[in-house]
């Protein structure tokens, strides 16, 4: 009888412990999943500020916390990820200095994918085609549906959780930027001999430097810097095809407005123009040739390498001439020119060459690496291929743009001009 | 509907269905085949609106009303008043119902008025050019939809159907389409056997829709150009999709169904030998290539005086089938045939007519049992397959599925009213496009 009594007490105690543990676990789980808890350790105040400026913070009817997006939903690996990331955070908190973290790098789509869970997006937004979705949104979501395994919601909706701006759309603003008129060139440059010169585009304020490269009968000029946004925007404004009436159309079929910000928010000006396709870069050369009365073109791979071999002999020589910021492009004048006076032949952006990557391939040669590249790839002989389809993955338009890559932000180009020696031997 | 009245037909088929079921118990019918229901279950009244009051629309309305108890038709819409009046009169005579004149709408915007007329379900039976717009409006208004095949005339339209099919699914709506073979008992039974490996792996297919010329209506002086075209819609590609889309889709959908995929490319040709109306071809021959290099040869023709044939054949590693009711081994010996009752034996169109009713029974059953069915994707894929074949024949070039899926091709006027003129009428010339 006494034994039975003891047994009952044991069972009751055990149950009480279980209930209490469950309660405490739930309380701890709730507390450690709150935004307050995240912020107690996390030292990136800018993340909290950008969160408070985001559409999810401002418009959401539910109170969301960091884990709503940065952990998967319960039942889909929530606790596994919470433990894994918890340990990582504790380690980082005690053994690393937050100043050393490259927050901008972590915010880039490819890294943001690692700490934002698609399943969590879908948990709150299970409908791909809500009734109020716009026609553009329908096509974009339809495109997502066709590439569901490759795509993440944040490929298009990157800023909905942090920072203002949410919906991706055509960037018509880009083409309406005010044009500087303080300087107006009237004629293009005259070339008399193989000497570096400054090209000026008539009826514009745009000029750029071309460096002479001696190569016997095949001498040429090469752009001192990669084609800048200032230069490229003039082309876009003069040729963009959307919204123009038929009688305005000239010999060029120009670019349509890009989807989103082609400069990635890094700024334009003298920074290299980026994200244009190889076709767009080639069309730019044609347009510029007509505007200047010369024959500008993309360099051949051989020309590019010829210049590169003069610029680089040892890796150490590159130190002051490359972009050391691994997150974005910089302005050319932020680095020293190389021995030929060129800026950023290596690094900053990968540069298109005219050549196909392989015979019959639709991909083209890229040279010079970009700000993202390993230093060991800053070599004259290092060649990469464009990845057209891969770089168009999130372009939601039908048909896809032939002018803008939606998923590549480190390609641009440098101009070449053949030297025409008019003197009779 | 031929010699039977709808009621007699249903009564007979209910009996026949019962007999079929009974006889099947003693036969070697596939156990996994769900036998078609004889009627939809009862439930709260479902009010329907019909958009497109031609003969198929009127037929679909009757099929719907016969599908089970507590089903009502309360609104009608058509571009033309005479079509609407005839439909209203037919329904009065056949079903004894009078549609309230306040819920009869005429004009290009009639579809929206029907959708907004307090209905629960929508029947879409206009020419296919209008289907994407009407389907989108119906789904956005949260209506269950029955829609006739095909569902678009161009890739842009197909994409709209695909998107709104997913939307319908997300809203829990049921969507059934007019590809009747998928609701036909003999095809269903044959399909289950093929799926279970009765002919091994599928290696090829052939399908035929060879028939005579369809109808046309001579234009009248009092009709505008648009009106003449719409009244002659089976003769104009922008309205019908051409006959490979409008008619042959039955076979093409069947191929997709049995093979379990859509084709990846099409190489076709066709021409206009005898047709004097509209801008369509009157014959097509298309080689479709599916995954694993499975080829399907499709041909369709609308020319009088030739051998007519509407049938299918699918060949596997161990035999072949007509897809309808018979399976053969590789030597051509019959391995299995769908068992018919005496009554079914007498009427060779039994299953065909029955299927028109069955699709509505299945639709209403899905709505009332709250187990939605959605045939939007499959009909969109069959439509795109047919469009792919048409474009290959018009251009003389290989056309791929990805090209079609991502094409911005839209045919017919984007916006028009009954007085619009100058609609493109050029007949395609292969090799020049």
CSV table of N, CA and C in Angstrom, one decimal, chain B residues 130-210:
chain,number,residue,atom,x,y,z
B,130,UNK,N,-11.8,34.7,-76.7
B,130,UNK,CA,-12.3,35.4,-75.5
B,130,UNK,C,-12.0,34.7,-74.2
B,131,UNK,N,-11.6,33.4,-74.2
B,131,UNK,CA,-11.6,32.6,-73.0
B,131,UNK,C,-10.7,33.2,-71.9
B,132,UNK,N,-9.4,33.5,-72.3
B,132,UNK,CA,-8.5,34.0,-71.2
B,132,UNK,C,-9.1,35.2,-70.4
B,133,UNK,N,-9.6,36.1,-71.1
B,133,UNK,CA,-10.2,37.3,-70.4
B,133,UNK,C,-11.4,36.9,-69.5
B,134,UNK,N,-12.2,36.1,-70.1
B,134,UNK,CA,-13.4,35.7,-69.3
B,134,UNK,C,-13.1,34.8,-68.1
B,135,UNK,N,-12.1,33.9,-68.4
B,135,UNK,CA,-11.7,33.0,-67.3
B,135,UNK,C,-11.1,33.8,-66.1
B,136,UNK,N,-10.2,34.7,-66.5
B,136,UNK,CA,-9.6,35.6,-65.5
B,136,UNK,C,-10.7,36.3,-64.6
B,137,UNK,N,-11.6,36.9,-65.4
B,137,UNK,CA,-12.7,37.7,-64.7
B,137,UNK,C,-13.5,36.7,-63.7
B,138,UNK,N,-13.8,35.5,-64.2
B,138,UNK,CA,-14.6,34.6,-63.4
B,138,UNK,C,-13.8,34.2,-62.2
B,139,UNK,N,-12.6,33.8,-62.4
B,139,UNK,CA,-11.8,33.3,-61.2
B,139,UNK,C,-11.6,34.5,-60.2
B,140,UNK,N,-11.3,35.7,-60.7
B,140,UNK,CA,-11.1,36.8,-59.8
B,140,UNK,C,-12.4,37.1,-59.0
B,141,UNK,N,-13.5,36.7,-59.6
B,141,UNK,CA,-14.8,36.9,-58.9
B,141,UNK,C,-15.1,35.7,-58.1
B,142,UNK,N,-14.2,34.7,-58.0
B,142,UNK,CA,-14.3,33.5,-57.1
B,142,UNK,C,-15.4,32.6,-57.6
B,143,UNK,N,-15.6,32.5,-58.9
B,143,UNK,CA,-16.6,31.6,-59.4
B,143,UNK,C,-16.0,30.3,-59.9
B,144,UNK,N,-16.6,29.1,-59.6
B,144,UNK,CA,-16.2,27.9,-60.2
B,144,UNK,C,-16.5,28.0,-61.7
B,145,UNK,N,-15.6,27.3,-62.5
B,145,UNK,CA,-15.7,27.5,-64.0
B,145,UNK,C,-15.7,26.2,-64.7
B,146,UNK,N,-16.7,26.1,-65.6
B,146,UNK,CA,-16.7,25.1,-66.6
B,146,UNK,C,-16.3,25.8,-67.9
B,147,UNK,N,-15.3,25.4,-68.6
B,147,UNK,CA,-15.0,26.1,-69.9
B,147,UNK,C,-14.7,25.1,-71.0
B,148,UNK,N,-15.2,25.5,-72.1
B,148,UNK,CA,-15.1,24.6,-73.3
B,148,UNK,C,-13.6,24.7,-73.8
B,149,UNK,N,-13.2,23.7,-74.5
B,149,UNK,CA,-11.9,23.7,-75.1
B,149,UNK,C,-12.0,24.4,-76.5
B,150,UNK,N,-10.9,24.9,-77.1
B,150,UNK,CA,-9.6,25.2,-76.4
B,150,UNK,C,-9.8,26.4,-75.6
B,151,UNK,N,-8.7,26.8,-74.9
B,151,UNK,CA,-8.9,27.9,-73.9
B,151,UNK,C,-8.1,29.1,-74.3
B,152,UNK,N,-7.5,29.1,-75.5
B,152,UNK,CA,-6.8,30.3,-76.0
B,152,UNK,C,-6.4,30.1,-77.4
B,153,UNK,N,-5.9,31.2,-78.0
B,153,UNK,CA,-5.5,31.1,-79.4
B,153,UNK,C,-4.0,31.4,-79.6
B,154,UNK,N,-3.4,31.9,-78.5
B,154,UNK,CA,-2.0,32.3,-78.6
B,154,UNK,C,-1.3,32.1,-77.3
B,155,UNK,N,0.1,32.1,-77.3
B,155,UNK,CA,0.8,31.8,-76.1
B,155,UNK,C,0.5,32.8,-74.9
B,156,UNK,N,0.2,34.1,-75.2
B,156,UNK,CA,-0.1,35.0,-74.2
B,156,UNK,C,-1.4,34.6,-73.5
B,157,UNK,N,-2.4,34.1,-74.3
B,157,UNK,CA,-3.6,33.7,-73.7
B,157,UNK,C,-3.4,32.4,-72.8
B,158,UNK,N,-2.6,31.5,-73.3
B,158,UNK,CA,-2.3,30.3,-72.6
B,158,UNK,C,-1.7,30.6,-71.2
B,159,UNK,N,-0.8,31.6,-71.2
B,159,UNK,CA,-0.1,31.9,-70.0
B,159,UNK,C,-1.1,32.5,-69.0
B,160,UNK,N,-2.1,33.3,-69.5
B,160,UNK,CA,-3.1,33.8,-68.6
B,160,UNK,C,-3.9,32.7,-68.0
B,161,UNK,N,-4.2,31.7,-68.8
B,161,UNK,CA,-5.0,30.5,-68.3
B,161,UNK,C,-4.2,29.8,-67.3
B,162,UNK,N,-2.9,29.6,-67.5
B,162,UNK,CA,-2.1,28.9,-66.5
B,162,UNK,C,-2.0,29.7,-65.2
B,163,UNK,N,-1.9,31.0,-65.3
B,163,UNK,CA,-1.8,31.8,-64.1
B,163,UNK,C,-3.1,31.7,-63.3
B,164,UNK,N,-4.2,31.9,-64.1
B,164,UNK,CA,-5.5,31.9,-63.4
B,164,UNK,C,-6.0,30.5,-62.9
B,165,UNK,N,-5.4,29.5,-63.5
B,165,UNK,CA,-5.7,28.1,-63.0
B,165,UNK,C,-5.0,27.9,-61.6
B,166,UNK,N,-3.8,28.5,-61.5
B,166,UNK,CA,-3.2,28.4,-60.2
B,166,UNK,C,-4.0,29.2,-59.2
B,167,UNK,N,-4.4,30.4,-59.7
B,167,UNK,CA,-5.2,31.3,-58.8
B,167,UNK,C,-6.5,30.6,-58.4
B,168,UNK,N,-7.1,29.9,-59.3
B,168,UNK,CA,-8.3,29.2,-59.0
B,168,UNK,C,-8.1,28.1,-57.9
B,169,UNK,N,-6.9,27.4,-58.1
B,169,UNK,CA,-6.5,26.4,-57.1
B,169,UNK,C,-6.3,27.0,-55.7
B,170,UNK,N,-5.7,28.2,-55.7
B,170,UNK,CA,-5.4,28.9,-54.4
B,170,UNK,C,-6.7,29.3,-53.8
B,171,UNK,N,-7.7,29.6,-54.6
B,171,UNK,CA,-9.0,30.0,-54.0
B,171,UNK,C,-9.9,28.8,-53.8
B,172,UNK,N,-9.5,27.6,-54.1
B,172,UNK,CA,-10.3,26.4,-53.8
B,172,UNK,C,-11.4,26.3,-54.8
B,173,UNK,N,-11.3,26.8,-56.0
B,173,UNK,CA,-12.3,26.7,-57.0
B,173,UNK,C,-12.1,25.5,-57.9
B,174,UNK,N,-13.2,25.0,-58.4
B,174,UNK,CA,-13.2,23.8,-59.3
B,174,UNK,C,-13.3,24.3,-60.8
B,175,UNK,N,-12.4,23.8,-61.6
B,175,UNK,CA,-12.3,24.1,-63.0
B,175,UNK,C,-12.4,22.9,-63.9
B,176,UNK,N,-13.4,22.7,-64.7
B,176,UNK,CA,-13.5,21.6,-65.6
B,176,UNK,C,-13.6,22.1,-67.0
B,177,UNK,N,-12.9,21.3,-67.9
B,177,UNK,CA,-12.9,21.8,-69.3
B,177,UNK,C,-13.5,20.7,-70.2
B,178,UNK,N,-13.8,21.1,-71.4
B,178,UNK,CA,-14.5,20.3,-72.4
B,178,UNK,C,-13.8,19.2,-73.1
B,179,UNK,N,-12.6,18.8,-72.5
B,179,UNK,CA,-11.9,17.6,-73.1
B,179,UNK,C,-12.6,16.3,-72.6
B,180,UNK,N,-13.6,15.9,-73.3
B,180,UNK,CA,-14.6,14.9,-72.7
B,180,UNK,C,-13.9,13.6,-72.5
B,181,UNK,N,-12.9,13.2,-73.3
B,181,UNK,CA,-12.4,11.9,-73.1
B,181,UNK,C,-11.9,11.6,-71.7
B,182,UNK,N,-11.5,12.7,-71.0
B,182,UNK,CA,-11.0,12.5,-69.7
B,182,UNK,C,-12.1,12.2,-68.7
B,183,UNK,N,-13.4,12.3,-69.2
B,183,UNK,CA,-14.5,12.0,-68.4
B,183,UNK,C,-15.3,10.8,-68.9
B,184,UNK,N,-14.7,10.1,-69.8
B,184,UNK,CA,-15.4,9.0,-70.5
B,184,UNK,C,-15.0,7.7,-70.0
B,185,UNK,N,-16.0,6.9,-69.5
B,185,UNK,CA,-15.7,5.6,-68.7
B,185,UNK,C,-14.7,4.7,-69.5
B,186,UNK,N,-14.9,4.5,-70.8
B,186,UNK,CA,-14.0,3.5,-71.5
B,186,UNK,C,-12.6,4.0,-71.6
B,187,UNK,N,-12.4,5.3,-71.9
B,187,UNK,CA,-11.1,5.9,-71.9
B,187,UNK,C,-10.4,5.8,-70.5
B,188,UNK,N,-11.2,6.1,-69.5
B,188,UNK,CA,-10.6,6.1,-68.1
B,188,UNK,C,-10.1,4.7,-67.8
B,189,UNK,N,-10.9,3.7,-68.1
B,189,UNK,CA,-10.5,2.3,-67.8
B,189,UNK,C,-9.3,1.9,-68.6
B,190,UNK,N,-9.2,2.3,-69.9
B,190,UNK,CA,-8.1,2.0,-70.7
B,190,UNK,C,-6.8,2.7,-70.2
B,191,UNK,N,-7.0,4.0,-69.8
B,191,UNK,CA,-5.9,4.7,-69.3
B,191,UNK,C,-5.3,4.1,-68.1
B,192,UNK,N,-6.1,3.6,-67.2
B,192,UNK,CA,-5.6,3.0,-66.0
B,192,UNK,C,-4.8,1.7,-66.3
B,193,UNK,N,-5.2,1.0,-67.3
B,193,UNK,CA,-4.5,-0.2,-67.7
B,193,UNK,C,-3.1,0.1,-68.3
B,194,UNK,N,-3.1,1.2,-69.1
B,194,UNK,CA,-1.9,1.6,-69.8
B,194,UNK,C,-0.9,2.1,-68.7
B,195,UNK,N,-1.5,2.8,-67.8
B,195,UNK,CA,-0.6,3.4,-66.7
B,195,UNK,C,0.0,2.2,-65.9
B,196,UNK,N,-0.8,1.1,-65.7
B,196,UNK,CA,-0.3,0.0,-65.0
B,196,UNK,C,0.7,-0.9,-65.8
B,197,UNK,N,1.0,-0.5,-67.0
B,197,UNK,CA,2.0,-1.2,-67.8
B,197,UNK,C,1.5,-2.2,-68.8
B,198,UNK,N,0.2,-2.1,-69.2
B,198,UNK,CA,-0.4,-3.1,-70.1
B,198,UNK,C,0.4,-3.2,-71.4
B,199,UNK,N,1.0,-2.1,-71.9
B,199,UNK,CA,1.7,-2.1,-73.1
B,199,UNK,C,3.2,-1.8,-72.9
B,200,UNK,N,3.6,-1.8,-71.7
B,200,UNK,CA,5.0,-1.5,-71.4
B,200,UNK,C,5.2,0.0,-71.4
B,201,UNK,N,6.5,0.4,-71.7
B,201,UNK,CA,6.7,1.9,-71.8
B,201,UNK,C,6.3,2.4,-73.1
B,202,UNK,N,5.7,3.6,-73.1
B,202,UNK,CA,5.2,4.2,-74.3
B,202,UNK,C,6.3,4.6,-75.2
B,203,UNK,N,6.3,4.3,-76.5
B,203,UNK,CA,7.4,4.7,-77.4
B,203,UNK,C,6.9,5.6,-78.5
B,204,UNK,N,5.6,5.6,-78.8
B,204,UNK,CA,5.2,6.5,-79.9
B,204,UNK,C,3.6,6.6,-79.8
B,205,UNK,N,3.2,7.6,-80.6
B,205,UNK,CA,1.7,7.8,-80.7
B,205,UNK,C,1.3,8.3,-82.0
B,206,UNK,N,0.1,8.1,-82.4
B,206,UNK,CA,-0.5,8.7,-83.7
B,206,UNK,C,-1.9,9.2,-83.3
B,207,UNK,N,-2.2,10.3,-83.8
B,207,UNK,CA,-3.6,10.8,-83.6
B,207,UNK,C,-4.1,11.5,-84.8
B,208,UNK,N,-5.4,11.3,-85.0
B,208,UNK,CA,-6.0,11.8,-86.3
B,208,UNK,C,-7.3,12.5,-86.0
B,209,UNK,N,-7.5,13.7,-86.7
B,209,UNK,CA,-8.8,14.3,-86.7
B,209,UNK,C,-9.0,14.8,-88.1
B,210,UNK,N,-9.2,13.8,-88.9
B,210,UNK,CA,-9.5,14.0,-90.3
B,210,UNK,C,-11.0,14.0,-90.6
